[in-house]
mmCIF file of C-alpha atoms in Angstrom:
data_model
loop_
_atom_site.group_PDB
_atom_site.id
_atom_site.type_symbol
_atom_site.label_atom_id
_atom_site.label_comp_id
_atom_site.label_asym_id
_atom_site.label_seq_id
_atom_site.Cartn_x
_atom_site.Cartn_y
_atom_site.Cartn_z
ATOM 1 C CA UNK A 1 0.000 0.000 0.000
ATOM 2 C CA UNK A 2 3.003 2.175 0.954
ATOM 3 C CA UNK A 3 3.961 2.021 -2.721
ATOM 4 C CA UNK A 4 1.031 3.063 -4.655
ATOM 5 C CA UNK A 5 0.897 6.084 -6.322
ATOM 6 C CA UNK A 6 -2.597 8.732 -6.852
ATOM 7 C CA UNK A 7 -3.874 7.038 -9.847
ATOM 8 C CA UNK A 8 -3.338 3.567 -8.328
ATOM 9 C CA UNK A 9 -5.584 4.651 -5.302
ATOM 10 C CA UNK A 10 -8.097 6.152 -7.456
ATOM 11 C CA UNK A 11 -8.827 3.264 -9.986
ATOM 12 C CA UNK A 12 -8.759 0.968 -7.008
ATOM 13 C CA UNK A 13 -11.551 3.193 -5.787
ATOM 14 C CA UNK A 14 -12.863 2.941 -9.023
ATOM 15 C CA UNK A 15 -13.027 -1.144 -8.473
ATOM 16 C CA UNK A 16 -14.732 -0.527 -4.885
ATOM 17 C CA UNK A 17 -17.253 0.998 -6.516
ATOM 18 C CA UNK A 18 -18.030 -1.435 -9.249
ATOM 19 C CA UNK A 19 -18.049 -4.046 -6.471
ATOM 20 C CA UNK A 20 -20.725 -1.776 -4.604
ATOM 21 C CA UNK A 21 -22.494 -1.120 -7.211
ATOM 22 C CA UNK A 22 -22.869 -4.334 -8.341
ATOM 23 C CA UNK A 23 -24.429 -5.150 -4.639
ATOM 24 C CA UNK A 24 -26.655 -2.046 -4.818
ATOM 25 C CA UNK A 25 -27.965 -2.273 -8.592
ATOM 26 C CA UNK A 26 -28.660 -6.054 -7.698
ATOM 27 C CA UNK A 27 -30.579 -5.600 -4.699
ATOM 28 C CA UNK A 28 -33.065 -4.040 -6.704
ATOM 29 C CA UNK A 29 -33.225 -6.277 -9.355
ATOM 30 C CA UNK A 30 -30.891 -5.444 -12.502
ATOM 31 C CA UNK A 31 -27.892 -6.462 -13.178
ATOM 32 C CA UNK A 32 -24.532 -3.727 -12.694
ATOM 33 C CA UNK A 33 -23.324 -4.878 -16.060
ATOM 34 C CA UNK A 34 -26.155 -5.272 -18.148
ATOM 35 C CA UNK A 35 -25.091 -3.406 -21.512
ATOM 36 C CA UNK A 36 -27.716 -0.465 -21.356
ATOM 37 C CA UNK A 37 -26.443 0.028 -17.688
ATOM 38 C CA UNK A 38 -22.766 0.157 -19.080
ATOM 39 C CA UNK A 39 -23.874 2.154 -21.770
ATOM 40 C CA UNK A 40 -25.557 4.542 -19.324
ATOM 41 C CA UNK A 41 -21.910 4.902 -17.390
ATOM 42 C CA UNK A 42 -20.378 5.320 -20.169
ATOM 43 C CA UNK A 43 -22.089 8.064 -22.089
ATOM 44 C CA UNK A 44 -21.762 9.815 -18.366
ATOM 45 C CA UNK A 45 -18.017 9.724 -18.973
ATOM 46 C CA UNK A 46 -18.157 11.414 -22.080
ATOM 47 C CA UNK A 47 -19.039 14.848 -22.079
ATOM 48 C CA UNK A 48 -17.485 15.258 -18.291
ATOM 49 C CA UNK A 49 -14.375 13.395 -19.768
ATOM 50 C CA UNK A 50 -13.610 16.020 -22.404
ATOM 51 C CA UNK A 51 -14.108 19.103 -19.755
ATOM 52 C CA UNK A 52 -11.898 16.835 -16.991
ATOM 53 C CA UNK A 53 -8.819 16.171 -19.860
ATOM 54 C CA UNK A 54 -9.238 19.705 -20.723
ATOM 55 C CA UNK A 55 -8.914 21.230 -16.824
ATOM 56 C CA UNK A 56 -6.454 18.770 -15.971
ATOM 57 C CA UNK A 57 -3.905 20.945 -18.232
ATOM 58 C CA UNK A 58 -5.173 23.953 -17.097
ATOM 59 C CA UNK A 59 -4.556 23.054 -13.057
ATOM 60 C CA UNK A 60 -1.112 20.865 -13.845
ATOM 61 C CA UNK A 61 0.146 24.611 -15.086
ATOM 62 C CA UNK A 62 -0.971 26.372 -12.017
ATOM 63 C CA UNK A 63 -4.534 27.689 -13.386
ATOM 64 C CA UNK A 64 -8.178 26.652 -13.684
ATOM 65 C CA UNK A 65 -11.474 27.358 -15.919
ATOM 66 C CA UNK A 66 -14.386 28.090 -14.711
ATOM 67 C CA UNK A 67 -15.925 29.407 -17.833
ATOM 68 C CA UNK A 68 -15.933 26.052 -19.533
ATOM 69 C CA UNK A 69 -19.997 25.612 -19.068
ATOM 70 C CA UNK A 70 -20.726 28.860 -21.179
ATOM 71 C CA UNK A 71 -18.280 27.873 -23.730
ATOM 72 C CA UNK A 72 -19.912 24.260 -23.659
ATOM 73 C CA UNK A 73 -23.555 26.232 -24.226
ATOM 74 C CA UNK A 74 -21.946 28.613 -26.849
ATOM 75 C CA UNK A 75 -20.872 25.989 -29.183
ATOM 76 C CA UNK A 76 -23.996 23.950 -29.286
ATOM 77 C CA UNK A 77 -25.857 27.385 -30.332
ATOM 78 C CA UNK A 78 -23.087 28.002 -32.959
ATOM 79 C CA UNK A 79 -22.936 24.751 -34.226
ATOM 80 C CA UNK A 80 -26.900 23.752 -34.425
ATOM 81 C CA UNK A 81 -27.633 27.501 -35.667
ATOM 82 C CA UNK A 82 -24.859 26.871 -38.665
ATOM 83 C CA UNK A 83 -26.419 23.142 -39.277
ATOM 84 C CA UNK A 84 -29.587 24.215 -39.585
ATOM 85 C CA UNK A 85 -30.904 21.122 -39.942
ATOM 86 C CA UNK A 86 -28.745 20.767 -43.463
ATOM 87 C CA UNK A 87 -26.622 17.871 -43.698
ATOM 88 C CA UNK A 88 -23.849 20.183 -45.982
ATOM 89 C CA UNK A 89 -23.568 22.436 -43.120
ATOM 90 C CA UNK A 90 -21.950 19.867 -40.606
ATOM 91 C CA UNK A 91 -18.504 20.295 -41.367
ATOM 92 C CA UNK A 92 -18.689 24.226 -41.269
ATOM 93 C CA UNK A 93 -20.842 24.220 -38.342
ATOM 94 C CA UNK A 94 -18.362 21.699 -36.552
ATOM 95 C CA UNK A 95 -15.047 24.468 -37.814
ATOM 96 C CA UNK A 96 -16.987 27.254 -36.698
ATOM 97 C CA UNK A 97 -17.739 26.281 -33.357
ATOM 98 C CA UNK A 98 -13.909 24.765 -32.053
ATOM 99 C CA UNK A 99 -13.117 28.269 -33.852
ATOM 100 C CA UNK A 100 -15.229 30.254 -31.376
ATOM 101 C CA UNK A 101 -14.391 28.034 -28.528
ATOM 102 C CA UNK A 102 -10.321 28.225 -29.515
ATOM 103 C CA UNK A 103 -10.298 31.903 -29.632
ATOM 104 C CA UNK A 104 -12.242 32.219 -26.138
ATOM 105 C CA UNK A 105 -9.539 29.993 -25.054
ATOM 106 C CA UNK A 106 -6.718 31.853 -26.214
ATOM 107 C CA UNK A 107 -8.071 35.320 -24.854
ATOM 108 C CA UNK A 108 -8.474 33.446 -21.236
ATOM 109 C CA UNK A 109 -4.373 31.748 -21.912
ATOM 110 C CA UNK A 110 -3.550 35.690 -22.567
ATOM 111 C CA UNK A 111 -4.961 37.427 -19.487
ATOM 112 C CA UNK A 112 -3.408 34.754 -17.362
ATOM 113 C CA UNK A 113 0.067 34.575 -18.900
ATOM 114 C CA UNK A 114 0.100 38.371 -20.047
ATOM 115 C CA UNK A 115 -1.515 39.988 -17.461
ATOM 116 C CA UNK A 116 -0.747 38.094 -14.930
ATOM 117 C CA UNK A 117 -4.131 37.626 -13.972
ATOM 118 C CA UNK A 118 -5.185 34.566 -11.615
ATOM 119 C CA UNK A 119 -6.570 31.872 -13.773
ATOM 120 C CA UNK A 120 -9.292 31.973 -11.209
ATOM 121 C CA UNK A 121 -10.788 35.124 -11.950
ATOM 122 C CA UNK A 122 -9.467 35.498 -15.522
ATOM 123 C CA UNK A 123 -11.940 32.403 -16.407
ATOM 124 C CA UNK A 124 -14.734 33.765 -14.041
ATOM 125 C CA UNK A 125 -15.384 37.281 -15.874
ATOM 126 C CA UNK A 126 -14.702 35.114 -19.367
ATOM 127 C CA UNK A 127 -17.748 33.383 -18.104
ATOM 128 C CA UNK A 128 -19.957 35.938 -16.859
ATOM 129 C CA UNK A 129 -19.542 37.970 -20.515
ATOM 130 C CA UNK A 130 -20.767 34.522 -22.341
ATOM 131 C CA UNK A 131 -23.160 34.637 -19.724
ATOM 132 C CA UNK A 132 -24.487 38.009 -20.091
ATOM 133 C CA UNK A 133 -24.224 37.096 -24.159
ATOM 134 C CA UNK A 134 -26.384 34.180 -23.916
ATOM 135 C CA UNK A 135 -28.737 35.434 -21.730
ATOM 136 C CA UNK A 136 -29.075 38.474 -23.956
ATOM 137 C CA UNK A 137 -29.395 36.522 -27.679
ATOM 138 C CA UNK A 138 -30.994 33.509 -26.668
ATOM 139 C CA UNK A 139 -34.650 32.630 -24.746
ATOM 140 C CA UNK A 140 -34.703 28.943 -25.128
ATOM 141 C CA UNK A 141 -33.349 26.267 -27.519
ATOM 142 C CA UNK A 142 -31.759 27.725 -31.077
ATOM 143 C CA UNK A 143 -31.071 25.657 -34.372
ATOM 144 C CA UNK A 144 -31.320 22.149 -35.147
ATOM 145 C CA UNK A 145 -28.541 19.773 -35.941
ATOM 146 C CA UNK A 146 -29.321 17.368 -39.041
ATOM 147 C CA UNK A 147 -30.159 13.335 -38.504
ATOM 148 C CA UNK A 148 -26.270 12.215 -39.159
ATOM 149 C CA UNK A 149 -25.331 14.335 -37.017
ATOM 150 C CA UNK A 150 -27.620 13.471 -34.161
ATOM 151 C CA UNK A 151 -26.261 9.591 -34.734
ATOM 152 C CA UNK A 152 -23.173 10.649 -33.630
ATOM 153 C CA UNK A 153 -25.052 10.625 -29.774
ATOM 154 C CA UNK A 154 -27.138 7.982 -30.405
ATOM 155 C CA UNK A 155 -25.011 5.039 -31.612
ATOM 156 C CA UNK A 156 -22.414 3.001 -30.564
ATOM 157 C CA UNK A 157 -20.447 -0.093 -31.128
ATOM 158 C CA UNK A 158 -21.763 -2.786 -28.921
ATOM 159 C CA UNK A 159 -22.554 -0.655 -24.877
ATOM 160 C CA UNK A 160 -19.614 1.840 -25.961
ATOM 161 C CA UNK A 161 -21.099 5.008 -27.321
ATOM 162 C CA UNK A 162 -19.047 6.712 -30.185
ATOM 163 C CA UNK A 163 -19.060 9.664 -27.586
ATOM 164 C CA UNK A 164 -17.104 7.933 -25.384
ATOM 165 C CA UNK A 165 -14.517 6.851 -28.400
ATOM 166 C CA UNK A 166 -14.560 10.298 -29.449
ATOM 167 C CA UNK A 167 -13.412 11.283 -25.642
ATOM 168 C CA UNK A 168 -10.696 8.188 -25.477
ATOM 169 C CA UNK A 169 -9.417 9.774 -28.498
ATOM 170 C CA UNK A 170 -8.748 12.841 -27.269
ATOM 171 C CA UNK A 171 -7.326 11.635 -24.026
ATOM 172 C CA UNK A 172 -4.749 9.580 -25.981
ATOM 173 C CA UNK A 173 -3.683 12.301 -27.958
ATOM 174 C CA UNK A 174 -3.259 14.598 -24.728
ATOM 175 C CA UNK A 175 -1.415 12.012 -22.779
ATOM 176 C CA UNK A 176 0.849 11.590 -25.696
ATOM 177 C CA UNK A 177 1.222 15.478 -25.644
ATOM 178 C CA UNK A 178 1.699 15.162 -21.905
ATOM 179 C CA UNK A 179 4.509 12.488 -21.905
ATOM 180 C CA UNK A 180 6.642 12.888 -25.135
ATOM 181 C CA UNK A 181 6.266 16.522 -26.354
ATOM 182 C CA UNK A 182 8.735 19.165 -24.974
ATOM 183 C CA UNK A 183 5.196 21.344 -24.534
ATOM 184 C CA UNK A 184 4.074 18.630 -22.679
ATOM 185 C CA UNK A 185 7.196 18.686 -19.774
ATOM 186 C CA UNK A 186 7.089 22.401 -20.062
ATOM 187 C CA UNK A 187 3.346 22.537 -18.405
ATOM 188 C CA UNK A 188 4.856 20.108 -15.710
ATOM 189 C CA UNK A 189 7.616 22.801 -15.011
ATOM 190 C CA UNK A 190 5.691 25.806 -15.074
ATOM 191 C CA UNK A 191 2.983 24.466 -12.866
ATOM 192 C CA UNK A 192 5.265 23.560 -10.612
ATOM 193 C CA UNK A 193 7.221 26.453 -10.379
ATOM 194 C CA UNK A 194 7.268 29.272 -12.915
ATOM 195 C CA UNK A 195 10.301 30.800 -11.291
ATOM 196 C CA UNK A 196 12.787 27.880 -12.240
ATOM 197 C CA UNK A 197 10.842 27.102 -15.533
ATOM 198 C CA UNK A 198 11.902 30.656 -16.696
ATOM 199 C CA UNK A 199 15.386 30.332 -15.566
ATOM 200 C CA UNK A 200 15.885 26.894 -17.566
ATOM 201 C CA UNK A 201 14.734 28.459 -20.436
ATOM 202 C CA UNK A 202 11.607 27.971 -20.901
ATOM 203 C CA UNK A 203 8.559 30.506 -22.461
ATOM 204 C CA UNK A 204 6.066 30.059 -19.227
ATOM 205 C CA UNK A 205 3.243 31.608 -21.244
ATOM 206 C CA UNK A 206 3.211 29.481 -24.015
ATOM 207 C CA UNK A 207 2.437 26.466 -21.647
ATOM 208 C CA UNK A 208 -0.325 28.110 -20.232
ATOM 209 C CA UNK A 209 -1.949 29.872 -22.681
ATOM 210 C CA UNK A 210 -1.724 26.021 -25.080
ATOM 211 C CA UNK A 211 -3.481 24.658 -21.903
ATOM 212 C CA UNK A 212 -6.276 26.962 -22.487
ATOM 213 C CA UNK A 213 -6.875 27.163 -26.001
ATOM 214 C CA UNK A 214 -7.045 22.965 -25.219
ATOM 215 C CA UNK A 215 -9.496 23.036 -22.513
ATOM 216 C CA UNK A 216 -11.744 25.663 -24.120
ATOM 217 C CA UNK A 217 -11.776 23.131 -27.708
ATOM 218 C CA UNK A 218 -12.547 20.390 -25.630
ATOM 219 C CA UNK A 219 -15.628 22.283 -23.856
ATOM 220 C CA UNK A 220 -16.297 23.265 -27.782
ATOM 221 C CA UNK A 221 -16.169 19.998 -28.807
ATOM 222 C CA UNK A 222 -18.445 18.502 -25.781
ATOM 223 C CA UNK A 223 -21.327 21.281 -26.591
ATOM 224 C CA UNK A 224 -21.100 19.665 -30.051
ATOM 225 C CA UNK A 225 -21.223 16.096 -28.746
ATOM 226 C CA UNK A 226 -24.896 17.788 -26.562
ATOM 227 C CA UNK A 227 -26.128 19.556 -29.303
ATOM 228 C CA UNK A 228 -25.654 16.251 -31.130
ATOM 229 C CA UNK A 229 -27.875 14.349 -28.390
ATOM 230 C CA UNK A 230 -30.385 16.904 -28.133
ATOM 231 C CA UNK A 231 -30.654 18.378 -31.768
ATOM 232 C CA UNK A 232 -30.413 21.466 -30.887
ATOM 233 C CA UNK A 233 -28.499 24.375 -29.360
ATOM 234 C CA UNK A 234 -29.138 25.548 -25.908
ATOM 235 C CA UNK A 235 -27.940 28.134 -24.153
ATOM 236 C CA UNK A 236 -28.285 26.304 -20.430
ATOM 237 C CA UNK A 237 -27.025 23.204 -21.167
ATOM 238 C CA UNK A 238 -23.574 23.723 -19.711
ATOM 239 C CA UNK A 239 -24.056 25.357 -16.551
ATOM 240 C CA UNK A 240 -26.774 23.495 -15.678
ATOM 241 C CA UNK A 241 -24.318 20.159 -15.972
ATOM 242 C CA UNK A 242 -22.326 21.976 -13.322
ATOM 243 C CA UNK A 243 -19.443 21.215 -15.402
ATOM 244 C CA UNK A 244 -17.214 23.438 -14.397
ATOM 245 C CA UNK A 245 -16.630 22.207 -10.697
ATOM 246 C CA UNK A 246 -17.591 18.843 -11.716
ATOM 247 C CA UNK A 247 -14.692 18.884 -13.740
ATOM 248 C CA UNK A 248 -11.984 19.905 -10.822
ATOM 249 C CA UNK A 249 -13.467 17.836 -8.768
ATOM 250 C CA UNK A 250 -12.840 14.299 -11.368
ATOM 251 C CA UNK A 251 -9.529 16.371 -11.752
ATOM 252 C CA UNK A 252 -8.635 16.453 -7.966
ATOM 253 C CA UNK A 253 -9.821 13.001 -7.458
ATOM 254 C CA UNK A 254 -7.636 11.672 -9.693
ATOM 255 C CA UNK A 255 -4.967 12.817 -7.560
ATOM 256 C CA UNK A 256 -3.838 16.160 -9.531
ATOM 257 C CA UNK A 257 -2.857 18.775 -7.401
ATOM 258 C CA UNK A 258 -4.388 21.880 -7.184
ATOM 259 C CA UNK A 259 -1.311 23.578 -7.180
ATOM 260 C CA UNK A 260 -0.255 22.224 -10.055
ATOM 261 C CA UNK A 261 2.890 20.494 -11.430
ATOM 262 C CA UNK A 262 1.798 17.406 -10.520
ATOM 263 C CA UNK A 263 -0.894 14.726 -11.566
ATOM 264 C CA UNK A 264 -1.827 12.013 -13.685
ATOM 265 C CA UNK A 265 -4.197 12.482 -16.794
ATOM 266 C CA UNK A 266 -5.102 8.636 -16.744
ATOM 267 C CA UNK A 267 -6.089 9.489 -12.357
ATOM 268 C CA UNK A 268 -8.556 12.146 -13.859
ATOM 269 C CA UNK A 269 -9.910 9.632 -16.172
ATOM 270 C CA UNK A 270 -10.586 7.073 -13.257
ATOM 271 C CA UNK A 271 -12.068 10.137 -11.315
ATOM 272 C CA UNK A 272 -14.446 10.711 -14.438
ATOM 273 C CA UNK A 273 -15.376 6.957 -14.258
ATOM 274 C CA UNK A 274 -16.278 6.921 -10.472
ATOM 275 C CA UNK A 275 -18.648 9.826 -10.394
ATOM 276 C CA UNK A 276 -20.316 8.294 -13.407
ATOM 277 C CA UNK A 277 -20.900 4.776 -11.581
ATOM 278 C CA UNK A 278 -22.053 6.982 -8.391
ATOM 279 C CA UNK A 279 -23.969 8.878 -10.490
ATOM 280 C CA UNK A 280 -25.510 5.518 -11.857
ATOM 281 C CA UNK A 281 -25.828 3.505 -8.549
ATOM 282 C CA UNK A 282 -27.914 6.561 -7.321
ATOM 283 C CA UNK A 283 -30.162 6.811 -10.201
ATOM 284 C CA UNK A 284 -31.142 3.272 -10.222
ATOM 285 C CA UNK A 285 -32.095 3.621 -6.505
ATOM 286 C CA UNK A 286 -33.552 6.478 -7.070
ATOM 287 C CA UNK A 287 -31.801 8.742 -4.275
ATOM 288 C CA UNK A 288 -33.015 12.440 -3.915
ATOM 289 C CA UNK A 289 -30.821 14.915 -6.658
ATOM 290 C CA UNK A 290 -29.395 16.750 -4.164
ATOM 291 C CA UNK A 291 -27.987 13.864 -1.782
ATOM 292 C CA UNK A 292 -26.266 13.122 -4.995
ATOM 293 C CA UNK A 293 -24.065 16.058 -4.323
ATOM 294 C CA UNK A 294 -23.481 15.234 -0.669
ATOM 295 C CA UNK A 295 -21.680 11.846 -1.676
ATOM 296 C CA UNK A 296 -19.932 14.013 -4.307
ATOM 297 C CA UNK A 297 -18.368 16.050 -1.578
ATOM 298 C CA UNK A 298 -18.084 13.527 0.468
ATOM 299 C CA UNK A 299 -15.314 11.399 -1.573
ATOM 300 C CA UNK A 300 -13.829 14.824 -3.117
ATOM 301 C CA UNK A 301 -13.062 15.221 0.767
ATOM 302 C CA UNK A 302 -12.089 11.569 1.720
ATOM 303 C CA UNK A 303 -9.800 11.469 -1.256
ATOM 304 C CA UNK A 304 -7.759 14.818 -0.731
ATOM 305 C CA UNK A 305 -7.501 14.158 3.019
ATOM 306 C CA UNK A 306 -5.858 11.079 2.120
ATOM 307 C CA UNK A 307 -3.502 12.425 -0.613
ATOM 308 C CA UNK A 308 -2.862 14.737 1.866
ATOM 309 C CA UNK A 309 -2.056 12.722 4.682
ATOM 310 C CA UNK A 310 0.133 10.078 2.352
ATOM 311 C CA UNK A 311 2.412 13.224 1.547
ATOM 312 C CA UNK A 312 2.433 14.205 5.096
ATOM 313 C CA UNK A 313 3.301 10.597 6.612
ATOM 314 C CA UNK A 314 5.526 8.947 4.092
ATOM 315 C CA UNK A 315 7.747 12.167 3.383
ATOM 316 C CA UNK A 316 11.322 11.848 4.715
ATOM 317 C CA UNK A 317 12.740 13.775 8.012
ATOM 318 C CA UNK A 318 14.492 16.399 7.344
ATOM 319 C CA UNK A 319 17.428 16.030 9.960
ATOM 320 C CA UNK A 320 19.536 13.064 10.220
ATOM 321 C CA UNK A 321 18.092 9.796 12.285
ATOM 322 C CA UNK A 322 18.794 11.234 15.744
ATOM 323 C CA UNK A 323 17.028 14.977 14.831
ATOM 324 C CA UNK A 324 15.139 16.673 17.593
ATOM 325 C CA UNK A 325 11.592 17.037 16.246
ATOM 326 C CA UNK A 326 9.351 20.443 16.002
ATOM 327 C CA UNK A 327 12.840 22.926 15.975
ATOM 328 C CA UNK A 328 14.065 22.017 19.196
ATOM 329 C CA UNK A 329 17.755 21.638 17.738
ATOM 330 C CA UNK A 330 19.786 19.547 15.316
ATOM 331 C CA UNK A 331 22.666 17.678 15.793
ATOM 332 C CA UNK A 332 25.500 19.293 14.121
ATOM 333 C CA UNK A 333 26.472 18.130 10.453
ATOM 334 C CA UNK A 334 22.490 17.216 9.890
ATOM 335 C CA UNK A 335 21.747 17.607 6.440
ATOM 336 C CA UNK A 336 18.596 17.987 5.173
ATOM 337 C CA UNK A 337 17.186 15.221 2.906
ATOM 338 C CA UNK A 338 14.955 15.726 -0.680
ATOM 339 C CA UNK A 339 11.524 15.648 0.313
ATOM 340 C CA UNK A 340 9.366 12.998 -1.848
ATOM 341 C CA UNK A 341 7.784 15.616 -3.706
ATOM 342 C CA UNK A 342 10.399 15.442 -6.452
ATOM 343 C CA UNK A 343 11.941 18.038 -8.407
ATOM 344 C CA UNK A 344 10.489 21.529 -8.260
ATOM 345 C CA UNK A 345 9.593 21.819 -12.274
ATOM 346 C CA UNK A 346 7.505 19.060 -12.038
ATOM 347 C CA UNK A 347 8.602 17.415 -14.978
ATOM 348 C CA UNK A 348 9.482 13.865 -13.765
ATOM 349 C CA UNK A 349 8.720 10.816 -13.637
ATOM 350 C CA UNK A 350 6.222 11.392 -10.019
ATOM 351 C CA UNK A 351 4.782 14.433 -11.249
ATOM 352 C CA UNK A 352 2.926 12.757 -13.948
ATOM 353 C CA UNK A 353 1.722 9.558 -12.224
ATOM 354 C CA UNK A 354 0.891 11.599 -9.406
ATOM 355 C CA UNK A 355 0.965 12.092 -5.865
ATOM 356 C CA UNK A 356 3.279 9.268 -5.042
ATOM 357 C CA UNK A 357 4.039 7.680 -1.895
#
């Protein structure tokens, strides 16, 4: 136990709950693994998987996005209103809408890495202008997407939706970004500290601001994947997902730290999975909406009190063997050990599988 890392504790987690759920879903009658109940969990991963891939990059460089549900409702209106229920319009519908969704992300990358601006609030006002633009343009649903387009949320190959493929796609892609790109180390280093990033040489904003312009094309390209399932555009959809914290939270749970400069892209993933099986094993028993949320803060809180206290136990002392604890003295020559954390960049090999013990 000693040795596992973040992600090992989270997908073991993940295995709890299949074996609870299995319990749970059978006391009532159905079976856990029936394929329209996988299917279920499964198209719950999708759409929260391409907003949790997206803010893992955005926290592993020291930032977050909170304006990922308005950008999630602004390109389901952009795309449906270009479709138009018109097959030909798909493809410029589907260009127009990562274009919208790119560009908000680049202006959020640029008042964060440019001005300096705490990812935090940069996001938050980015949010409240869609917002106020929504509100202000749209009353209610807008456009319509065309019937092969709408298949893309309504098929799948066996209990797998194409969703979800779409989303394991993208995930593969980033981790490959992640672990064999030079852009990839250089958001481990400037999350975990900018300072010494900068003095080995790297550009800290273009880390940041390619972390945003990601996470704002994969909101963009979840609002598609909704307008896909609804056929149409709506301007409510996102932030009435709750996306945005939903999407930290799979993040944290996966063992990323808030911080930054350290996590595990495949621990988000796992984190995605378990709140979809909650999410399931709830619905099935039919437990009120909003107790939902109380187990949802409930693990977010078990789990970080445990990464936390993992760090705290298994780190190394400071002094030598014989060190008189809580700065009562030192015996002379002590010299302080390398704390478990790892380097300071954040670009090795326990920064990306996480929060190691």
């Amino acid at each position: 136990m000693n040795r596992l890392t973040s992600t090992h504790i989270v997908y073991l987690v993940a295995l709890l709950t299949v074996i609870a759920g299995t319990i749970l879903v059978g006391s009532t009658g159905r079976s856990f693994f029936s394929p329209g109940n996988i299917s279920d969990i499964l198209t719950g991963t999708s759409i929260l998987g391409f907003i949790a891939i997206g803010q893992t990059l955005v926290i592993l460089v020291g930032s977050l996005d909170l304006s990922v549900p308005y950008v999630i409702s602004l390109s389901s209106l952009v795309g449906a209103g270009i479709m138009a229920n018109q097959p030909g319009n798909i493809l410029p519908a589907v260009l127009a809408a990562l274009l919208v969704s790119g560009l908000i992300g680049l202006a959020n990358g640029a008042v964060v890495a440019g001005l300096k601006v705490h990812g935090f609030i940069a996001t938050l006002g980015m949010g409240l202008i869609i917002s106020g633009y929504l509100g202000s343009n749209y009353q209610g649903s807008s456009g319509q997407a065309p019937l092969a387009f709408r298949l893309i949320g309504a098929t799948g190959i066996g209990p797998v939706p194409v969703s979800t493929l779409i989303m394991l796609a993208c995930a593969a892609v980033v981790l490959l970004m992640l672990n064999t790109t030079r852009l990839g180390h250089a958001m481990y280093a400037v999350g975990g500290d900018a300072s010494v990033a900068r003095m080995s040489g790297i550009r800290t904003a273009t880390p940041v601001v390619a972390a945003h312009v990601i996470c704002s094309l994969l909101a963009g390209l979840a609002g598609l994947l909704l307008a896909a399932r609804l056929g149409v555009g709506s301007p409510t959809i996102g932030s009435q997902g709750g996306y945005d914290l939903l999407s930290i939270a799979a993040v944290v749970l996966g063992g990323t730290l808030l911080a930054g400069g350290k996590g595990s892209l495949v621990g988000t993933l796992g984190g995605v999975l378990i709140f979809a099986m909650l999410d399931n094993i709830m619905s099935v028993l039919q437990v009120n909406p909003f107790l939902k949320d109380v187990v949802r803060g409930v693990v977010i809180v078990v789990a970080v009190a445990v990464y936390a206290r993992r760090t705290v136990m298994h780190r190394q002392a400071r002094f030598g063997r014989g060190a008189v604890p809580h700065g009562e003295g030192s015996p002379p020559g002590a010299a302080a050990s390398r704390h478990d954390d790892g380097p300071a960049d954040g670009a090795g090999r326990g920064a990306r599988d996480g929060v190691s013990a």
